PDB file of C-alpha atoms and ligand atoms in Angstrom:
ATOM      1  CA  UNK G   1      -0.039   0.006  -0.030  1.00 80.00           C
ATOM      2  CA  UNK G   2       1.187   3.439  -0.914  1.00 90.00           C
ATOM      3  CA  UNK G   3       1.201   6.003   1.912  1.00 91.00           C
ATOM      4  CA  UNK G   4       0.628   8.668  -0.714  1.00 89.00           C
ATOM      5  CA  UNK G   5      -2.740   7.078  -1.551  1.00 89.00           C
ATOM      6  CA  UNK G   6      -3.975   7.360   2.042  1.00 89.00           C
ATOM      7  CA  UNK G   7      -6.407  10.264   2.084  1.00 86.00           C
ATOM      8  CA  UNK G   8      -9.566  11.135   3.940  1.00 81.00           C
ATOM      9  CA  UNK G   9     -12.035  13.517   2.392  1.00 78.00           C
ATOM     10  CA  UNK G  10     -13.334  16.342   4.677  1.00 74.00           C
ATOM     11  CA  UNK G  11     -16.260  17.682   2.646  1.00 72.00           C
ATOM     12  CA  UNK G  12     -18.848  18.142   5.391  1.00 68.00           C
ATOM     13  CA  UNK G  13     -18.737  21.866   5.378  1.00 72.00           C
ATOM     14  CA  UNK G  14     -16.849  24.879   4.089  1.00 80.00           C
ATOM     15  CA  UNK G  15     -15.346  27.629   6.286  1.00 84.00           C
ATOM     16  CA  UNK G  16     -16.023  31.228   5.416  1.00 89.00           C
ATOM     17  CA  UNK G  17     -15.648  34.414   7.468  1.00 90.00           C
ATOM     18  CA  UNK G  18     -19.372  35.013   6.928  1.00 90.00           C
ATOM     19  CA  UNK G  19     -20.213  31.562   8.628  1.00 88.00           C
ATOM     20  CA  UNK G  20     -18.360  32.104  11.869  1.00 94.00           C
ATOM     21  CA  UNK G  21     -19.499  33.838  14.924  1.00 95.00           C
ATOM     22  CA  UNK G  22     -17.726  37.154  15.745  1.00 95.00           C
ATOM     23  CA  UNK G  23     -17.082  35.830  19.292  1.00 96.00           C
ATOM     24  CA  UNK G  24     -14.364  33.179  19.127  1.00 95.00           C
ATOM     25  CA  UNK G  25     -15.517  31.517  22.403  1.00 97.00           C
ATOM     26  CA  UNK G  26     -19.046  31.210  21.053  1.00 97.00           C
ATOM     27  CA  UNK G  27     -17.657  29.697  17.852  1.00 96.00           C
ATOM     28  CA  UNK G  28     -15.479  27.298  19.737  1.00 97.00           C
ATOM     29  CA  UNK G  29     -18.811  26.164  21.572  1.00 97.00           C
ATOM     30  CA  UNK G  30     -20.494  25.485  18.172  1.00 95.00           C
ATOM     31  CA  UNK G  31     -17.531  23.465  16.903  1.00 94.00           C
ATOM     32  CA  UNK G  32     -17.248  21.638  20.213  1.00 97.00           C
ATOM     33  CA  UNK G  33     -20.954  20.556  20.052  1.00 97.00           C
ATOM     34  CA  UNK G  34     -20.267  19.373  16.515  1.00 93.00           C
ATOM     35  CA  UNK G  35     -17.327  17.378  17.641  1.00 94.00           C
ATOM     36  CA  UNK G  36     -19.339  15.746  20.463  1.00 96.00           C
ATOM     37  CA  UNK G  37     -22.198  14.952  18.110  1.00 96.00           C
ATOM     38  CA  UNK G  38     -19.775  13.343  15.625  1.00 93.00           C
ATOM     39  CA  UNK G  39     -18.475  11.171  18.558  1.00 95.00           C
ATOM     40  CA  UNK G  40     -14.993  12.441  17.983  1.00 94.00           C
ATOM     41  CA  UNK G  41     -12.346  10.658  20.133  1.00 96.00           C
ATOM     42  CA  UNK G  42     -11.150  12.833  23.015  1.00 97.00           C
ATOM     43  CA  UNK G  43     -13.255  15.695  21.788  1.00 97.00           C
ATOM     44  CA  UNK G  44     -12.084  17.954  24.605  1.00 98.00           C
ATOM     45  CA  UNK G  45      -8.407  17.422  23.994  1.00 98.00           C
ATOM     46  CA  UNK G  46      -6.456  20.513  23.047  1.00 97.00           C
ATOM     47  CA  UNK G  47      -2.900  21.318  22.142  1.00 97.00           C
ATOM     48  CA  UNK G  48      -1.049  23.492  24.656  1.00 97.00           C
ATOM     49  CA  UNK G  49       2.042  25.203  23.624  1.00 96.00           C
ATOM     50  CA  UNK G  50       4.377  26.982  26.039  1.00 96.00           C
ATOM     51  CA  UNK G  51       7.830  28.630  25.877  1.00 95.00           C
ATOM     52  CA  UNK G  52      10.536  28.045  28.383  1.00 95.00           C
ATOM     53  CA  UNK G  53      12.551  30.720  30.208  1.00 94.00           C
ATOM     54  CA  UNK G  54      15.308  29.958  27.683  1.00 95.00           C
ATOM     55  CA  UNK G  55      12.948  30.569  24.789  1.00 94.00           C
ATOM     56  CA  UNK G  56      12.400  26.949  23.794  1.00 95.00           C
ATOM     57  CA  UNK G  57       8.845  26.140  22.658  1.00 96.00           C
ATOM     58  CA  UNK G  58       7.090  22.924  23.369  1.00 97.00           C
ATOM     59  CA  UNK G  59       3.557  21.492  22.867  1.00 98.00           C
ATOM     60  CA  UNK G  60       1.521  18.750  24.417  1.00 98.00           C
ATOM     61  CA  UNK G  61      -2.061  17.585  24.771  1.00 98.00           C
ATOM     62  CA  UNK G  62      -4.255  18.551  27.788  1.00 98.00           C
ATOM     63  CA  UNK G  63      -7.993  17.937  28.407  1.00 98.00           C
ATOM     64  CA  UNK G  64     -10.311  21.034  28.489  1.00 98.00           C
ATOM     65  CA  UNK G  65     -12.381  20.821  31.700  1.00 98.00           C
ATOM     66  CA  UNK G  66     -14.344  24.027  31.255  1.00 97.00           C
ATOM     67  CA  UNK G  67     -14.536  27.115  29.125  1.00 97.00           C
ATOM     68  CA  UNK G  68     -16.199  30.509  29.100  1.00 96.00           C
ATOM     69  CA  UNK G  69     -15.496  34.021  28.189  1.00 95.00           C
ATOM     70  CA  UNK G  70     -12.451  34.080  30.570  1.00 94.00           C
ATOM     71  CA  UNK G  71     -10.849  31.261  28.438  1.00 93.00           C
ATOM     72  CA  UNK G  72     -10.122  27.488  28.736  1.00 95.00           C
ATOM     73  CA  UNK G  73      -9.695  25.549  31.968  1.00 97.00           C
ATOM     74  CA  UNK G  74      -7.454  22.489  32.179  1.00 97.00           C
ATOM     75  CA  UNK G  75      -5.599  20.752  34.982  1.00 97.00           C
ATOM     76  CA  UNK G  76      -1.987  20.007  35.366  1.00 97.00           C
ATOM     77  CA  UNK G  77       0.794  19.533  37.868  1.00 97.00           C
ATOM     78  CA  UNK G  78       2.587  22.893  38.725  1.00 96.00           C
ATOM     79  CA  UNK G  79       5.863  21.042  38.786  1.00 97.00           C
ATOM     80  CA  UNK G  80       5.575  19.756  35.222  1.00 98.00           C
ATOM     81  CA  UNK G  81       7.680  21.283  32.376  1.00 97.00           C
ATOM     82  CA  UNK G  82       4.565  23.254  31.219  1.00 97.00           C
ATOM     83  CA  UNK G  83       4.056  24.442  34.776  1.00 97.00           C
ATOM     84  CA  UNK G  84       7.620  25.780  34.884  1.00 97.00           C
ATOM     85  CA  UNK G  85       7.196  27.320  31.413  1.00 97.00           C
ATOM     86  CA  UNK G  86       4.096  29.112  32.324  1.00 96.00           C
ATOM     87  CA  UNK G  87       5.612  30.444  35.570  1.00 96.00           C
ATOM     88  CA  UNK G  88       8.617  31.869  33.631  1.00 95.00           C
ATOM     89  CA  UNK G  89       6.695  32.981  30.607  1.00 93.00           C
ATOM     90  CA  UNK G  90       2.991  33.313  31.313  1.00 91.00           C
ATOM     91  CA  UNK G  91       2.242  35.172  28.078  1.00 84.00           C
ATOM     92  CA  UNK G  92       4.098  32.658  25.841  1.00 68.00           C
ATOM     93  CA  UNK G  93       1.227  30.095  26.029  1.00 64.00           C
ATOM     94  CA  UNK G  94      -1.107  29.424  23.157  1.00 64.00           C
TER      95      UNK G  94
HETATM   96  C1  LIG Z 101      -5.389  12.564  25.388  1.00 67.47           C
HETATM   97  C2  LIG Z 101      -4.355  13.130  26.391  1.00 67.47           C
HETATM   98  C3  LIG Z 101      -4.863  13.948  27.405  1.00 67.47           C
HETATM   99  C4  LIG Z 101      -4.102  14.570  28.277  1.00 67.47           C
HETATM  100  N1  LIG Z 101      -4.512  15.408  29.225  1.00 67.47           N
HETATM  101  C5  LIG Z 101      -3.677  15.944  30.195  1.00 67.47           C
HETATM  102  C6  LIG Z 101      -4.176  16.868  31.098  1.00 67.47           C
HETATM  103  O1  LIG Z 101      -5.394  17.137  31.130  1.00 67.47           O
HETATM  104  N2  LIG Z 101      -3.307  17.505  31.953  1.00 67.47           N
HETATM  105  C7  LIG Z 101      -1.914  17.173  31.965  1.00 67.47           C
HETATM  106  O2  LIG Z 101      -1.275  17.689  32.698  1.00 67.47           O
HETATM  107  N3  LIG Z 101      -1.477  16.244  31.029  1.00 67.47           N
HETATM  108  C8  LIG Z 101      -2.233  15.689  30.123  1.00 67.47           C
HETATM  109  N4  LIG Z 101      -1.807  14.740  29.221  1.00 67.47           N
HETATM  110  C9  LIG Z 101      -0.329  14.496  29.208  1.00 67.47           C
HETATM  111  C10 LIG Z 101       0.357  15.664  28.546  1.00 67.47           C
HETATM  112  O3  LIG Z 101       0.152  15.619  27.186  1.00 67.47           O
HETATM  113  C11 LIG Z 101       1.891  15.682  28.842  1.00 67.47           C
HETATM  114  O4  LIG Z 101       2.503  14.424  28.291  1.00 67.47           O
HETATM  115  C12 LIG Z 101       2.198  15.690  30.301  1.00 67.47           C
HETATM  116  O5  LIG Z 101       1.361  16.573  31.002  1.00 67.47           O
HETATM  117  C13 LIG Z 101       3.644  16.179  30.523  1.00 67.47           C
HETATM  118  O6  LIG Z 101       3.755  17.443  29.817  1.00 67.47           O
HETATM  119  P1  LIG Z 101       4.995  18.457  30.112  1.00 67.47           P
HETATM  120  O7  LIG Z 101       6.201  17.650  30.528  1.00 67.47           O
HETATM  121  O8  LIG Z 101       5.288  19.109  28.828  1.00 67.47           O
HETATM  122  O9  LIG Z 101       4.572  19.442  31.143  1.00 67.47           O
HETATM  123  C14 LIG Z 101      -2.708  14.297  28.259  1.00 67.47           C
HETATM  124  C15 LIG Z 101      -2.079  13.326  27.263  1.00 67.47           C
HETATM  125  C16 LIG Z 101      -3.084  12.834  26.303  1.00 67.47           C
HETATM  126  C17 LIG Z 101      -2.477  11.898  25.179  1.00 67.47           C
END
């Protein structure tokens, strides 16, 4: 089997600026409901990127436990690498 022939079609919907909510949190809620309805695996998984004190970026997966207009809530250990990164560089997270 050729890896190049592996391809999944994503043709359920298009994405246009006119289709999305002006409020990004509201739009996230719409997409999250769609992901739940589609029975997506780990629908509340998100990618969290941080930057260390030395400027080295890294990313990992965390699970969203709640979200509202203040942002996204997830749990972790303060002594983890991401915990140290956020302490040193709180505005480097995305
Ligand atoms: C599906 C999935 C969900 C995860 N959820 C969390 C989470 O909610 N919180 C967390 O600290 N780590 C979670 N992890 C583990 C992190 O991705 C990461 O490996 C770990 O927290 C150590 O990261 P760090 O050393 O960069 O701080 C999850 C991993 C996977 C694969």
